[in-house]
Coordinates of C-alpha atoms in Angstrom, one line a residue:
Chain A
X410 CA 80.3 -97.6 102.3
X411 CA 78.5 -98.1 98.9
X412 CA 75.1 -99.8 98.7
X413 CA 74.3 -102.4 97.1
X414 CA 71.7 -102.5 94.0
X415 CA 69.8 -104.2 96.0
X416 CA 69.4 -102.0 98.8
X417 CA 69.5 -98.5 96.8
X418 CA 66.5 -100.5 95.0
X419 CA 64.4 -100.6 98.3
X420 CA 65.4 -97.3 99.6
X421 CA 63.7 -96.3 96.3
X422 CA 60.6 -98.5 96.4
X423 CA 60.5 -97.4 100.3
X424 CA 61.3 -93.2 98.7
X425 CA 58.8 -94.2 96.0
X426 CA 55.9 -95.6 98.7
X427 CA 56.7 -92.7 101.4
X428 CA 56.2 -90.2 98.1
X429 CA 53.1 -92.0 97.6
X430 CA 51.4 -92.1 101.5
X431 CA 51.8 -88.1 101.3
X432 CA 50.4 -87.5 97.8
X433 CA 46.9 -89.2 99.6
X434 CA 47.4 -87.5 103.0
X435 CA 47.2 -83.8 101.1
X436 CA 44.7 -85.5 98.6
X437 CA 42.8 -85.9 102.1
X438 CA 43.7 -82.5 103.9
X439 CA 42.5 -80.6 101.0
X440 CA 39.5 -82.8 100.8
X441 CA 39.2 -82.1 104.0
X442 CA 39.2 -78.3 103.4
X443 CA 37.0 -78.1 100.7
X444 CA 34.4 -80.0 102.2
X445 CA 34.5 -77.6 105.1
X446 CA 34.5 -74.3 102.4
X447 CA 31.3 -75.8 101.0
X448 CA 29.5 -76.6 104.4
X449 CA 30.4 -72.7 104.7
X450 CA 29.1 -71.8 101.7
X451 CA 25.8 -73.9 101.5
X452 CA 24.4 -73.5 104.8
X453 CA 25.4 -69.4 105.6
X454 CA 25.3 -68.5 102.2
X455 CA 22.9 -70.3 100.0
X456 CA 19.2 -70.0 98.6
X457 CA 17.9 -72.8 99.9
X458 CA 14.1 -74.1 99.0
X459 CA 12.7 -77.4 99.4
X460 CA 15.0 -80.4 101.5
X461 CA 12.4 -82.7 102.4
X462 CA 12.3 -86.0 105.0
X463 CA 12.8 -89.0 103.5
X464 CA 9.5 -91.0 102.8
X465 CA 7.8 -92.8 105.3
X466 CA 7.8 -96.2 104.5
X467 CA 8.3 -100.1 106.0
X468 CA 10.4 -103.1 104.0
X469 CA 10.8 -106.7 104.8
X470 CA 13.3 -107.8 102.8
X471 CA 14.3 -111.5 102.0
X472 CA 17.9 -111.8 100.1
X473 CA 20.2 -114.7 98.7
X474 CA 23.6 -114.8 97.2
X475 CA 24.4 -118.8 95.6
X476 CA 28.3 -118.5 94.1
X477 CA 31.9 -120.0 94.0
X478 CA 30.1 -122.9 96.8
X479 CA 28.5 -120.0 98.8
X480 CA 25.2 -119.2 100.4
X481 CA 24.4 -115.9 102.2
X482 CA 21.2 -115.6 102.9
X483 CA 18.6 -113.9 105.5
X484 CA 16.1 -110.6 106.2
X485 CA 15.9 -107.2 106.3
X486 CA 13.8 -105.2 108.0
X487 CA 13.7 -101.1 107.3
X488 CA 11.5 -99.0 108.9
X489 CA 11.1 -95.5 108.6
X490 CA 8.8 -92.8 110.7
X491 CA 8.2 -88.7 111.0
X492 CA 8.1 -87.2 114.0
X493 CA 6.1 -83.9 113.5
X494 CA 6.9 -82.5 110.3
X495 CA 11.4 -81.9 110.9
X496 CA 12.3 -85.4 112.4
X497 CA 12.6 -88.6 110.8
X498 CA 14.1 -91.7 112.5
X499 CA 14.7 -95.0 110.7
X500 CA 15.8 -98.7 112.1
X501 CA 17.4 -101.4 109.8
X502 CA 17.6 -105.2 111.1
X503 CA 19.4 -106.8 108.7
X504 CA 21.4 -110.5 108.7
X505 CA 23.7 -112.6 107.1
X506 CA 23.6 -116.3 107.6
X507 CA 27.1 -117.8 105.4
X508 CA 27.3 -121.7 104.8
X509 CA 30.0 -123.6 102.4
X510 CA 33.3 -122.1 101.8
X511 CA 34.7 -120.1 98.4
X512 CA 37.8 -120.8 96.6
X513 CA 40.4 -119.2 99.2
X514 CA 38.8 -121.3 101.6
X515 CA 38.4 -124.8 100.3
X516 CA 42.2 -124.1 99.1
X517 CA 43.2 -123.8 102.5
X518 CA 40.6 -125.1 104.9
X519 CA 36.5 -126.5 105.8
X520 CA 33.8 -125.3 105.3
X521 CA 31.9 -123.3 107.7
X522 CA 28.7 -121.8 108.9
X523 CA 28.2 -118.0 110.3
X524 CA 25.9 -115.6 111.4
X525 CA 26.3 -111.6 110.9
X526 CA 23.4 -109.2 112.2
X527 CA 23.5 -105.5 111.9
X528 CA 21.7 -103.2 113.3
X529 CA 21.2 -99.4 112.0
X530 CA 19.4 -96.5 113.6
X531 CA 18.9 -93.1 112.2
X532 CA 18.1 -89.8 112.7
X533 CA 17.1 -87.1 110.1
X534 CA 16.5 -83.1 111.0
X535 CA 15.1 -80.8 108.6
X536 CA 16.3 -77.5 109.6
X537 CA 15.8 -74.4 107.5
X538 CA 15.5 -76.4 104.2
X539 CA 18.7 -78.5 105.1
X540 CA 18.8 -81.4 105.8
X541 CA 21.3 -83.1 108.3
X542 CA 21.4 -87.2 108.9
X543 CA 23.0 -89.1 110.9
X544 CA 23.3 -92.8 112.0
X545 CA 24.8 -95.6 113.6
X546 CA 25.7 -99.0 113.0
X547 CA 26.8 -102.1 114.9
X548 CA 27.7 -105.1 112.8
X549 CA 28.7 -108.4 114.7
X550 CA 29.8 -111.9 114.2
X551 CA 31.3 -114.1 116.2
X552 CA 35.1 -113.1 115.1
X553 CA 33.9 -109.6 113.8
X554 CA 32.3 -106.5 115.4
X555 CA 32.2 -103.5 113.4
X556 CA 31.2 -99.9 115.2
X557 CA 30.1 -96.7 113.0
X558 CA 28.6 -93.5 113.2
X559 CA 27.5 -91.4 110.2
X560 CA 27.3 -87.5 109.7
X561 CA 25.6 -86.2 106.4
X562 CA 24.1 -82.5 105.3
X563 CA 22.4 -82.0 102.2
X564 CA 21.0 -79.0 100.8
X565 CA 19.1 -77.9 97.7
X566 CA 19.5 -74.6 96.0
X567 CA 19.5 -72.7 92.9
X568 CA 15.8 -73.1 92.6
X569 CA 15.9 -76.7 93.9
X570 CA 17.9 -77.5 90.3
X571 CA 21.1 -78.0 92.9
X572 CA 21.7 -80.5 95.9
X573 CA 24.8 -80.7 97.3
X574 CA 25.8 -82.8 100.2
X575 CA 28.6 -84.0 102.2
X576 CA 29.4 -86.8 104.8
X577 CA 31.8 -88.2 107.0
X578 CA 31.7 -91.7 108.3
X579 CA 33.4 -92.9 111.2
X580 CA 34.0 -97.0 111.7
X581 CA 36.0 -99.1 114.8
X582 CA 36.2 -103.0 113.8
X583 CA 37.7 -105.4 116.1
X584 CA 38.8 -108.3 114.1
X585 CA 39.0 -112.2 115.2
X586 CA 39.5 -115.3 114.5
X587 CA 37.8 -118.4 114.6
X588 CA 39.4 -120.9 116.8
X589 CA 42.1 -118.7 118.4
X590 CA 40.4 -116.8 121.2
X591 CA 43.9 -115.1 121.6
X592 CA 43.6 -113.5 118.5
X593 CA 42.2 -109.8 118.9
X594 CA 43.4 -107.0 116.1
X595 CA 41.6 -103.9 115.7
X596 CA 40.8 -101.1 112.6
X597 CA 40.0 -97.6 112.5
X598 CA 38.4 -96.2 109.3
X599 CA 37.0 -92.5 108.0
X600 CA 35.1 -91.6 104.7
X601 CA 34.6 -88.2 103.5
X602 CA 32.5 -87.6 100.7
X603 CA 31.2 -84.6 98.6
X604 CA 28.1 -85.2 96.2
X605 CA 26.7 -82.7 94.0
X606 CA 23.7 -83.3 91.7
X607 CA 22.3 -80.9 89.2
X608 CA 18.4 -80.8 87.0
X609 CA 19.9 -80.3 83.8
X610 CA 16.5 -79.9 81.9
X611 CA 12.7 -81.1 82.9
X612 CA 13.9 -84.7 82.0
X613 CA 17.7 -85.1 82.8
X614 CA 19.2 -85.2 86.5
X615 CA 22.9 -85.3 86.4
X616 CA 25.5 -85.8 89.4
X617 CA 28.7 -86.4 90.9
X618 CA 30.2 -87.8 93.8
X619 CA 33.6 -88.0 95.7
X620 CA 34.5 -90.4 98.6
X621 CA 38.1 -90.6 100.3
X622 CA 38.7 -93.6 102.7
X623 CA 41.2 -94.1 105.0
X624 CA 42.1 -97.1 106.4
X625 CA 44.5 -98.1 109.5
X626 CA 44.9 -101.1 111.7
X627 CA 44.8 -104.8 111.0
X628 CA 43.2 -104.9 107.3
X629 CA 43.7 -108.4 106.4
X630 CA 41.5 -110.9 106.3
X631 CA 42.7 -113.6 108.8
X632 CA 41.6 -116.5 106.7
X633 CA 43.2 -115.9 103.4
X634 CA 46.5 -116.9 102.6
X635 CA 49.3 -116.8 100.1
X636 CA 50.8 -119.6 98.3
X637 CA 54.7 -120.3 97.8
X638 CA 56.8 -123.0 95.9
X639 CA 57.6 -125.8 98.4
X640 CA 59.3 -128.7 97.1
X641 CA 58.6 -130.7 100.5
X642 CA 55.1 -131.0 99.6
X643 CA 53.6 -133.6 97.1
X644 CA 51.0 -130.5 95.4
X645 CA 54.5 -128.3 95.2
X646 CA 52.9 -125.4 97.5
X647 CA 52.0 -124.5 100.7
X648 CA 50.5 -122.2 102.3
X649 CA 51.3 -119.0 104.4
X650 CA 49.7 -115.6 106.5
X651 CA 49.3 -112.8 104.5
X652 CA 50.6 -110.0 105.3
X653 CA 48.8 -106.5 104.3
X654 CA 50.1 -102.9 105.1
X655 CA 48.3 -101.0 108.4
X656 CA 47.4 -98.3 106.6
X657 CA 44.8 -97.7 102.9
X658 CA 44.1 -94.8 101.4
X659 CA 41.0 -94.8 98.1
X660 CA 39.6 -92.0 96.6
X661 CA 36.9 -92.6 94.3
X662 CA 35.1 -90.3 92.0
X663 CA 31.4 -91.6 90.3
X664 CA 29.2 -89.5 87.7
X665 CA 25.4 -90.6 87.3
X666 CA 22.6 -89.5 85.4
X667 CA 18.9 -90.1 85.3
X668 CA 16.9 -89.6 81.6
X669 CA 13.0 -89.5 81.0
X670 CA 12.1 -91.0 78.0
X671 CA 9.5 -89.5 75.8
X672 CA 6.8 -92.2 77.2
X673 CA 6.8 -93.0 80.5
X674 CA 10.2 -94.8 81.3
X675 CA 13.5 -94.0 82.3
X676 CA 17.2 -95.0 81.6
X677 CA 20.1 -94.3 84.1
X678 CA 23.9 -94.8 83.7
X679 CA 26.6 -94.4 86.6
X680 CA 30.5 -94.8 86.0
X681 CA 33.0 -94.9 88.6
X682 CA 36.8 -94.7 89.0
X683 CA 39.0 -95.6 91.5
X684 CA 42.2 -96.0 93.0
X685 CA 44.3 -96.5 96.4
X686 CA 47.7 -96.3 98.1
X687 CA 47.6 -100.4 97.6
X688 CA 47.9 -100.0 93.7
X689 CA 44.6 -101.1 93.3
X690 CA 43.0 -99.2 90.3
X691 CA 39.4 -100.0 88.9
X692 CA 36.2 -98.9 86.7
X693 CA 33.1 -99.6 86.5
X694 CA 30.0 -98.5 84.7
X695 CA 26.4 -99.4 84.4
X696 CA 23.5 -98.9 82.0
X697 CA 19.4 -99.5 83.2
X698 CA 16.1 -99.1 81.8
X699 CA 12.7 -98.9 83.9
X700 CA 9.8 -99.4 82.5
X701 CA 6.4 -98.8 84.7
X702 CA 2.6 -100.1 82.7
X703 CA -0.2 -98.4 84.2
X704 CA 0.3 -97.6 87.8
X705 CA 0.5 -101.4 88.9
X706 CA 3.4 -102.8 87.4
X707 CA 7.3 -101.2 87.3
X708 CA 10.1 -103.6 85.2
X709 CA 13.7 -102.9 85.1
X710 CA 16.7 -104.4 83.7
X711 CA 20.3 -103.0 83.5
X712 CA 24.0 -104.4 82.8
X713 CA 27.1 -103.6 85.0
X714 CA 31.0 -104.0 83.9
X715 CA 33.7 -103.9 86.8
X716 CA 37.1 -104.1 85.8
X717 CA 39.8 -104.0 88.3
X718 CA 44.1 -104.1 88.1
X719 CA 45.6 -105.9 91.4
X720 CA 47.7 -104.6 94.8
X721 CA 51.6 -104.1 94.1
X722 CA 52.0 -106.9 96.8
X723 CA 49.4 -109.2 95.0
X724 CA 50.9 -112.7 93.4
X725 CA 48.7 -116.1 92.9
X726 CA 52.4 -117.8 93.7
X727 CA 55.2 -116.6 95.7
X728 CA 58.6 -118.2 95.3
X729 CA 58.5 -118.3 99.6
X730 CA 57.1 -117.5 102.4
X731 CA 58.8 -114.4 103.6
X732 CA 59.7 -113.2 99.4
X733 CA 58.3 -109.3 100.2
X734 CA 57.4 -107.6 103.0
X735 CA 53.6 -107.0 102.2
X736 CA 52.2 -110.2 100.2
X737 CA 48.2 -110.8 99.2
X738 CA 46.7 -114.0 97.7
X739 CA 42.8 -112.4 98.3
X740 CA 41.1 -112.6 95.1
X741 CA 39.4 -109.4 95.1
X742 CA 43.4 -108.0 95.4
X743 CA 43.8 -109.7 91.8
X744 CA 43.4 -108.2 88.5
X745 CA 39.7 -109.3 87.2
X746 CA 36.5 -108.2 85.4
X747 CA 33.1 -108.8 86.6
X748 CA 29.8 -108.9 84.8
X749 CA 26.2 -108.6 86.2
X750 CA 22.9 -108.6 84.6
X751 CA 19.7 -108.0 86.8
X752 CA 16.0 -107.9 86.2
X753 CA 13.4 -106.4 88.5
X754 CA 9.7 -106.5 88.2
X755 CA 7.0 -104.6 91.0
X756 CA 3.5 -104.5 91.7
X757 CA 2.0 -101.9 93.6
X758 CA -1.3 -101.6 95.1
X759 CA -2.2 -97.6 95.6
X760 CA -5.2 -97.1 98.4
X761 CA -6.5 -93.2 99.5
X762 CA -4.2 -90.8 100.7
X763 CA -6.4 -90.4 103.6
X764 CA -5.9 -94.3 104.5
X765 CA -3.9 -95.3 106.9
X766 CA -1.7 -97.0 104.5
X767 CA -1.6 -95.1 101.2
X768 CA 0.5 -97.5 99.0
X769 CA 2.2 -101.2 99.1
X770 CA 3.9 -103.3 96.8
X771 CA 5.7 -106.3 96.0
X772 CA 9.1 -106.9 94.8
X773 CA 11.4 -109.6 92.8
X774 CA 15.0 -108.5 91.9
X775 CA 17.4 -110.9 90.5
X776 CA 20.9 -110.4 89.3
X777 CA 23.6 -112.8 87.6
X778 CA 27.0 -112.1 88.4
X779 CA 30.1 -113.5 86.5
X780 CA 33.9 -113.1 87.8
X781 CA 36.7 -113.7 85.6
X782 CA 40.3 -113.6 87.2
X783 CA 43.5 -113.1 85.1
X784 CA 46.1 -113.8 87.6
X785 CA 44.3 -115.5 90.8
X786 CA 44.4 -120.1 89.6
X787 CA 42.5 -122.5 91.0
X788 CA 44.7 -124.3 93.5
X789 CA 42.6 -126.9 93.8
X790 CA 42.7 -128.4 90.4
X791 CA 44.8 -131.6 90.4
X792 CA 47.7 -130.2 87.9
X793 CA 51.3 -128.6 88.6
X794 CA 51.9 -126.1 90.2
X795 CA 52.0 -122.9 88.5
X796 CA 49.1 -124.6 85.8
X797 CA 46.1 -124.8 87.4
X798 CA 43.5 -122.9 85.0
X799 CA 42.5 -119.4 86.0
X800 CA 39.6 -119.4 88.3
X801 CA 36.1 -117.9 87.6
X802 CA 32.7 -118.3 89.0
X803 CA 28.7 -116.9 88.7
X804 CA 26.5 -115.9 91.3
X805 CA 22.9 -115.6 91.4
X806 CA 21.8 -112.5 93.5
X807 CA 18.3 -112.4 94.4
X808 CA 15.9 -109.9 96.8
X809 CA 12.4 -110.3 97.4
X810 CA 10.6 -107.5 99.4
X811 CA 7.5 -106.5 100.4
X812 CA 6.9 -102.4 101.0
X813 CA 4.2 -100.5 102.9
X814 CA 4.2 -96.6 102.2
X815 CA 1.9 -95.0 105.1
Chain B
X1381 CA 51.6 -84.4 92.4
X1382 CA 49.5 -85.8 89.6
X1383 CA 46.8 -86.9 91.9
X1384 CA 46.3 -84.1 94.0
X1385 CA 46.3 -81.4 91.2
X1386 CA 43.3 -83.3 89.6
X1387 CA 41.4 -83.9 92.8
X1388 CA 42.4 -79.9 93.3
X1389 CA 40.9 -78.9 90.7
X1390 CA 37.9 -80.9 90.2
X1391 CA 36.8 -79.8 93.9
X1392 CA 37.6 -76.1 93.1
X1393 CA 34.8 -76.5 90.3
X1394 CA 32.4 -77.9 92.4
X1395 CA 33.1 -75.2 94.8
X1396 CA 32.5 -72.8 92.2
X1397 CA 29.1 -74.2 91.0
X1398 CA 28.2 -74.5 94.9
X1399 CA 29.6 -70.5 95.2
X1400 CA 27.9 -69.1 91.9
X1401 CA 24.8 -71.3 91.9
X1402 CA 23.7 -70.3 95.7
X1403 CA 24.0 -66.7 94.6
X1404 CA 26.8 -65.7 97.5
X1405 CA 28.4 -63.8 95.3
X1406 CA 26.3 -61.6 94.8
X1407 CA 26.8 -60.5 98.4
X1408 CA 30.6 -59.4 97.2
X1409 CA 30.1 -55.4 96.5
X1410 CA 31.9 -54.9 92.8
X1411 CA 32.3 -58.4 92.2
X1412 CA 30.8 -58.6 89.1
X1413 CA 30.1 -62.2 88.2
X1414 CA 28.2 -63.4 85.2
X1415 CA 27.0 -66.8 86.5
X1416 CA 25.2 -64.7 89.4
X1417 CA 22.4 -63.3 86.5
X1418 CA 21.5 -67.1 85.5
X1419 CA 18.3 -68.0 87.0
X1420 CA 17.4 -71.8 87.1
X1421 CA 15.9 -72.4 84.1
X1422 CA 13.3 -75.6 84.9
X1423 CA 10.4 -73.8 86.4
X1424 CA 8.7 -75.6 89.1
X1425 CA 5.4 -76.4 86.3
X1426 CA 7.9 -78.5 84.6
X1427 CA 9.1 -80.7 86.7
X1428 CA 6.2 -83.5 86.4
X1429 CA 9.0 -85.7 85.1
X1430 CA 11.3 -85.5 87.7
X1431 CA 9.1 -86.3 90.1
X1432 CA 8.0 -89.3 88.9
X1433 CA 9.8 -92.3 91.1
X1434 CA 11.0 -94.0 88.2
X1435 CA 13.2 -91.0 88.2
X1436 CA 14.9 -91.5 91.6
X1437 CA 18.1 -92.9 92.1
X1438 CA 17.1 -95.0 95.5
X1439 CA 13.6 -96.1 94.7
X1440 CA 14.1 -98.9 97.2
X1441 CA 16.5 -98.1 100.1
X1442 CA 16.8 -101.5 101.6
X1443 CA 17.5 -103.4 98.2
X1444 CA 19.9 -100.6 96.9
X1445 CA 21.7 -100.8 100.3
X1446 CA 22.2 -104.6 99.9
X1447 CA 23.2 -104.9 96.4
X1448 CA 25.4 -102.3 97.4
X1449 CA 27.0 -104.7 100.5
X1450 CA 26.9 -107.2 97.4
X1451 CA 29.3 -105.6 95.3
X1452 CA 31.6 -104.1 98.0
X1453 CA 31.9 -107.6 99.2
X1454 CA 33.6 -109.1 96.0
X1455 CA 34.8 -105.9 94.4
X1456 CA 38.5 -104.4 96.0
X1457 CA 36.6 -100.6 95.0
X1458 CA 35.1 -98.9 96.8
X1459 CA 33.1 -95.3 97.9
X1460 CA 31.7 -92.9 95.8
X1461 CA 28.5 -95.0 95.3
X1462 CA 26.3 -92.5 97.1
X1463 CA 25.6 -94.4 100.2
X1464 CA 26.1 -93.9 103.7
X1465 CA 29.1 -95.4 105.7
X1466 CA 28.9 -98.6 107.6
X1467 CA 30.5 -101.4 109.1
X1468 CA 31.2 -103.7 106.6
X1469 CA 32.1 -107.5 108.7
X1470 CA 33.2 -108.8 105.3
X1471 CA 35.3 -111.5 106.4

């Protein structure tokens, strides 16, 4: 028997997303087997001269996000310590305390109040001028815990102008929901990433990065919803689950490069595309300038553009509930640009290298953030449906951090 | 096909640098490679710059690591921003 239009259309969309799954699965496999080539290659095979441990230092950190009727606020604590002169182990205590409620929540429901703590631990090995990390993670909320282990080598060659390094990442969430105690879904996730940076000349440092993710398991967010025509109702919409695919796949590709300026300063620029198996493509880029006076004081400012096009199953309305198999409402699934602007400004205090402490300073870092959405409305504004004026909102960002280099 | 030729090749130039830069091969009898005679050309007396810390890209590890949580959080991107993996509890 003949299809129907319809149904050769979604044996095509199905051939089309099928096509689509494999294109990132070889895209990961020959990730895969590159990054395993170049572990080869760097650590039998090439001139390595100077890896060094990370710096021994201690932060305590204060930050706060205000935006969109959010606060996140709370500490973080880093510390960071050699063991003879091939280990380093590090310890971050770091939390979140969330009050209020954004846009996809006052849409839907009250505001709330949360606590997330995370807790890192970390262990560096210098071994014959390479350098091999590794760390874990526990993140946990009351309807989120988040499990992760972290693998990383990194090696310098080619007279130390070369450092190339590699990672894999490893992450288990369980996802819940407030109110529901029956409600228990799990994700797996794994990043692979391959960075190479290169000393161009004495003042420029140039590099590049790549970092597949893959995705599977329950990867919406339980408390965002789409919205659907509904005549019933006296707004003219309601409100439904979303439902997301099991399974993402992102590769993302970044360049970056560091300049010193004639006098003492520097300027920086990164850029970044990206793109996944959800449809989701984006850029970003972004432009600093540091400035140090004397050996006391260290200013910076720098600008940052994001630009991002929205999931195939993304829509601000739906005609119903059950319209497409996979459907999205989430903001950050929408098509937007985002502008930030930070300043920094530092004072250090440098003592003798034979003190106990030998340098400590004080931070202020503050960045403005600006969201503009071209497809996501404000469902709360009092007009009909379909109307309401696209939705925007600013963030202030701030972080204020004391340092103790010993 | 699109997507994996340019991810193909862009990792088969890094491999390349990673090959020829380390010098391995030289280690291939009659393989005569041109890129194996360059010798890095920043000695280490020049290098005053690039040590300075205003030249690092993570000055600060614990506020690079939350502005990068930041951005993750309202951005759908993600990766490739040179930091390590980690559970994420962005709900």
């Amino acid at each position: 028997m003949a299809l129907t239009a319809v149904q050769v259309a979604v044996v095509v969309v199905t051939k089309k997303q099928a096509a689509k799954a494999i294109r990132h699965k070889l895209n990961m496999v020959k990730m895969v087997m590159c990054t395993l080539g170049l572990v080869v290659t760097t650590l039998f095979f090439g001139t390595a001269h100077s890896a060094v441990l990370p710096i021994e230092r201690a932060d305590v950190l204060y930050h706060s996000y205000e935006g969109d009727g959010v606060t996140i606020d709370g500490p973080s604590v880093l510390l960071r310590k050699n063991i003879g002169g091939r280990v380093s182990v590090s310890a971050n205590y770091y939390v979140d305390t969330v009050s209020g409620a954004s846009i996809d929540v006052r849409a839907t429901a009250s505001p709330y109040e949360e606590v997330r703590k995370e807790k890192t631990i970390g262990l560096d090995f210098l071994n014959n001028k390479t350098l091999l990390s590794t760390s874990f993670t526990n993140s946990s909320e009351n309807d989120f815990e988040a499990n992760s282990v972290y693998l990383g080598v990194s090696q310098d060659f080619f007279g130390d102008l070369s450092t190339i390094s590699l990672s894999y990442s490893k992450g288990w969430d369980v996802v819940g929901r407030r109110g529901d105690e029956s409600f228990e879904e799990e994700a797996d996730r794994q990043k692979f990433g391959l960075g190479f940076s290169q000393v161009a000349t004495k003042s420029l440092i140039v590099g590049f990065n790549i970092e597949h993710i893959s995705d599977e398991g329950y990867l919406n967010n339980p408390y965002r919803s789409v919205r659907f025509l509904d005549s019933s109702t006296d707004r003219g919409f309601s409100f439904a689950t979303e439902t997301y695919p099991n399974t993402r796949s992102s590769t993302a590709y970044s360049i970056n490069a560091n300049y010193y300026l004639p006098y003492r300063a520097a300027i920086y620029g990164d850029a970044r595309t990206y793109s996944d198996t959800w449809g989701i493509k984006a850029s970003n880029f972004k432009l600093g300038y540091i400035h140090p006076i004397e050996d006391d004081w260290v200013f910076e400012v720098f600008v940052r553009h994001y630009k991002q096009d929205k999931a195939d199953f993304y829509q601000d309305l739906f005609s119903r509930p059950n319209e497409f198999n996979f459907m999205a409402r989430d903001k950050e699934m929408s098509t937007y640009t985002g502008l930030t602007a930070g300043i920094s400004v530092s004072y250090e205090w440098q003592f003798s290298q034979t003190a106990m402490f030998k340098k400590s300073a004080v931070h202020f870092e503050w960045d403005y953030m600006k969201f503009d959405y071209d497809d996501f409305r404000d469902a709360t504004a009092q007009t009909p449906v379909g109307e309401e004026p696209l939705f925007g909102f600013s963030a202030n960002v701030l972080r204020i951090f004391a340092s103790i280099w010993y | 096909m699109k997507m994996v030729n340019k991810t193909s090749v862009r990792l088969i130039l890094v491999a390349c640098v990673a090959l020829f830069g380390s010098g391995c091969a030289s280690t291939f009898d009659g393989f005569s490679n041109p890129l194996a005679n360059i010798e890095p050309w920043v000695k280490p007396y020049e290098r005053s710059n690039l040590a300075d810390p205003i030249m690092s890209m993570n000055r600060n590890p614990v506020a690079l690591s939350y502005a990068k949580h930041v951005f993750e959080s309202r951005e759908g991107a993600r990766g490739a921003d040179g930091g390590a993996g980690g559970g994420c509890g962005c709900n």
